[in-house]
XYZ file of C-alpha atoms in Angstrom:
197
model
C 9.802 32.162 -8.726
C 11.161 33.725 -12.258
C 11.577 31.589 -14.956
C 15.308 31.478 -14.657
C 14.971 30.099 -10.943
C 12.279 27.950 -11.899
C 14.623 26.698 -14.916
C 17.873 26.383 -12.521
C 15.775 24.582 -10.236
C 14.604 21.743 -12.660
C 18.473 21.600 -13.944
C 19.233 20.491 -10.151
C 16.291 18.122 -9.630
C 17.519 16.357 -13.213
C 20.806 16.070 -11.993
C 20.264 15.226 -8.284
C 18.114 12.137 -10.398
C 21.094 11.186 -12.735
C 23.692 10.734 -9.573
C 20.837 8.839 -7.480
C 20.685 6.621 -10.368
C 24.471 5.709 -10.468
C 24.078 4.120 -7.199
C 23.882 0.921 -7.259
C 20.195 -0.485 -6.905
C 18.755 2.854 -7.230
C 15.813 3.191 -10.565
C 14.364 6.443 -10.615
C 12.320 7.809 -13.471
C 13.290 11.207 -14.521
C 9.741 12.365 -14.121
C 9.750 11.940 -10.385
C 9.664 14.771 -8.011
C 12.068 14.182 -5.538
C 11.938 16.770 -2.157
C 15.899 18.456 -1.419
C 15.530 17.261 1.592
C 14.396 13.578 1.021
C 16.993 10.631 1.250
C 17.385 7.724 -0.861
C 19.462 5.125 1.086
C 20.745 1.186 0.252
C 23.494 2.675 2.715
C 22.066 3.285 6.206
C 23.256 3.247 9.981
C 27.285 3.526 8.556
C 26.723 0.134 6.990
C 26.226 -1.155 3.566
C 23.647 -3.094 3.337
C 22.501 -2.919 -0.304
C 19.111 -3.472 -2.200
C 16.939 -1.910 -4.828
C 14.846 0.954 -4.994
C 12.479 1.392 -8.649
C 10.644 4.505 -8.267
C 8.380 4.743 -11.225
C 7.109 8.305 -13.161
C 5.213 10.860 -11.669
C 6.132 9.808 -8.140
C 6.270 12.624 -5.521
C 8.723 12.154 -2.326
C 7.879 15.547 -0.102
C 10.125 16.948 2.075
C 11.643 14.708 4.614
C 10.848 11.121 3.450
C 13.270 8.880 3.805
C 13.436 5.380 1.606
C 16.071 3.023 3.050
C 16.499 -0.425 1.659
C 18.316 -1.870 4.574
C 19.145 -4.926 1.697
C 15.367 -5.488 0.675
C 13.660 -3.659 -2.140
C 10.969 -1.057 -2.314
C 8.912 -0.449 -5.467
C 6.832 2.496 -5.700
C 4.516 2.352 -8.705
C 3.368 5.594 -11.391
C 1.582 8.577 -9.669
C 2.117 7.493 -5.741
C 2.471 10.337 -3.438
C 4.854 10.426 -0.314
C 4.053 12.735 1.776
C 6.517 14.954 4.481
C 8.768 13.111 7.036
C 7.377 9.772 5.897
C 9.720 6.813 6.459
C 9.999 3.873 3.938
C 11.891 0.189 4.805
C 12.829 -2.242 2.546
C 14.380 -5.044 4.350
C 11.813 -8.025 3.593
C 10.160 -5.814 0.273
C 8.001 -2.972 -0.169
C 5.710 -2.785 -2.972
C 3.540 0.411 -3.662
C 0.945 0.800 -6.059
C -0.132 3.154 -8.498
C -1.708 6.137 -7.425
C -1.697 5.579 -3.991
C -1.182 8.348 -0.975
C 0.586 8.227 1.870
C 0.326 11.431 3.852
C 2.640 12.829 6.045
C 4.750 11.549 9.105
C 3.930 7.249 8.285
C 6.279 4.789 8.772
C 6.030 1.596 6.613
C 8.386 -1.316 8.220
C 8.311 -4.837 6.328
C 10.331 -6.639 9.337
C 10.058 -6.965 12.905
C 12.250 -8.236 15.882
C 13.086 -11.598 16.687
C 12.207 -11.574 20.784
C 11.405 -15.324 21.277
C 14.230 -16.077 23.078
C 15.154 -14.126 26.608
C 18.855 -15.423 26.690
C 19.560 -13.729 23.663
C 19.633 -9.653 23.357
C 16.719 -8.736 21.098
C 19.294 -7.102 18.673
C 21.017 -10.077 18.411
C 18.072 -12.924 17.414
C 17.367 -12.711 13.770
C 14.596 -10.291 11.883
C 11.389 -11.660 10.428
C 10.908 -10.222 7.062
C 7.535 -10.800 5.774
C 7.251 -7.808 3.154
C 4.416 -5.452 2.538
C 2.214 -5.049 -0.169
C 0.198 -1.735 -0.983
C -2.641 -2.181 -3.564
C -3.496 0.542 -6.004
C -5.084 4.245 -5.383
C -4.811 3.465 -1.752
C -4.959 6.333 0.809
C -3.101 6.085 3.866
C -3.833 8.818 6.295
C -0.892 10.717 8.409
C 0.723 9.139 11.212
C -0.035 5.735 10.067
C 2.218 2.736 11.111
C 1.928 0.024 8.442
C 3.512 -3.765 10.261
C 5.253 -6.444 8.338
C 3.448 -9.010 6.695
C 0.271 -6.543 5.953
C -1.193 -6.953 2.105
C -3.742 -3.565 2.128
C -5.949 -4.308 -1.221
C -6.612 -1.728 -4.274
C -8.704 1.178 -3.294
C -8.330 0.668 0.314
C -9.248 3.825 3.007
C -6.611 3.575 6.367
C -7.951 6.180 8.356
C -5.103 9.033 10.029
C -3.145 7.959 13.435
C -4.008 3.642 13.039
C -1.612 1.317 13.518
C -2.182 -1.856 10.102
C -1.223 -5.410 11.860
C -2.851 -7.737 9.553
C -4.356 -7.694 5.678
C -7.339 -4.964 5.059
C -8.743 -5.915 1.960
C -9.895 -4.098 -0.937
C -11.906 -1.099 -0.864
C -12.330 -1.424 2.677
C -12.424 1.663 5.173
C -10.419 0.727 8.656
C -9.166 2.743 11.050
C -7.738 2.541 14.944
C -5.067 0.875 17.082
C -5.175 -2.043 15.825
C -6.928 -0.652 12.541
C -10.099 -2.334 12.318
C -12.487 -2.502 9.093
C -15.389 0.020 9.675
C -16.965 0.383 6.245
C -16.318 -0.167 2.396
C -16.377 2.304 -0.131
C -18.951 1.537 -2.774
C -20.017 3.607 -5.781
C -20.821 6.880 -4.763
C -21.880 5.942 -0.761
C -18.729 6.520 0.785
C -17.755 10.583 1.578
C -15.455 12.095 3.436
C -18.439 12.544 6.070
C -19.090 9.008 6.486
C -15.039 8.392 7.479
C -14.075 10.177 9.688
C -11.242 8.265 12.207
């Protein structure tokens, strides 16, 4: 790229920021790198449903991500990275921490069905919405489904491909369907060698 391109370029990304931030709901600091082709939504499915999205500085959203409030919140704190064609709910609150990755093509949902009843169509009995919470310099691996109600602890290793259904707790290595605890990372012991899902 030239330096004009690279200049024009920046321009756009500054002023793509200043409209998402008109929107109702919508906090984004102006140091975030937002992909062209990620979407910021509280609008989603032809309905308005609302919410708030804070998106702190430094934040990267790659290509494809998609952040959609569906009337919760998500909160992404300084220095996270999203990677590509990740997808982001809000409805019952979505709180990222600093410095934490989440690599490509993982879907975070903080709500699930209501199926209790069999008289009732599943899309018509109400959502459980538990929220998420994501602990600080956290590393999700690609592929990952994260499940309402699931607290992952600061420092926490969630290997690529697992599927998180309950609380993995701090510094803790898990990995599988369900993901499972396998390790911890300690000073120095744990390598990319010793994890490998």
């Amino acid at each position: 790229m030239t330096a004009k391109s690279t200049l024009l370029a920046r321009i756009r990304h500054r002023i793509r920021v200043r409209r998402l931030n008109m929107t109702p709901g919508v906090l984004i600091a102006s140091s975030t790198y937002i992909a062209k082709s990620a979407m910021i939504q509280t609008d989603s499915d032809g309905c308005s449903f609302g919410g708030r999205i804070v998106v702190s500085d430094g934040v990267t959203l790659s290509d494809g991500v998609t952040l959609a409030t569906y009337g919760g919140s998500i909160e992404i704190a300084a220095n996270a990275y999203v990677g590509p064609y990740c997808v982001l709910y809000g409805h019952g609150g979505l709180a990222i921490g600093r410095n934490t990755m989440i690599a490509a093509q993982t879907v975070i949902v903080p709500a699930n069905h209501g199926f209790a009843r069999i008289d009732v169509p599943m899309n018509a009995q109400p959502l459980t919405m538990k929220g998420i919470a994501i602990g600080e310099d956290v590393w999700i691996g690609a592929g990952c489904r994260v499940l309402d109600g699931v607290r992952i602890g600061n420092g926490a290793v969630i290997g690529a491909g697992s599927v998180v259904t309950k609380d993995i707790n701090a510094y803790a290595i898990a990995h599988g369907v369900p993901a499972t605890v396998v390790g911890r990372r300690e000073s120095g012991a744990a390598t990319s060698d010793a994890f490998q899902p």
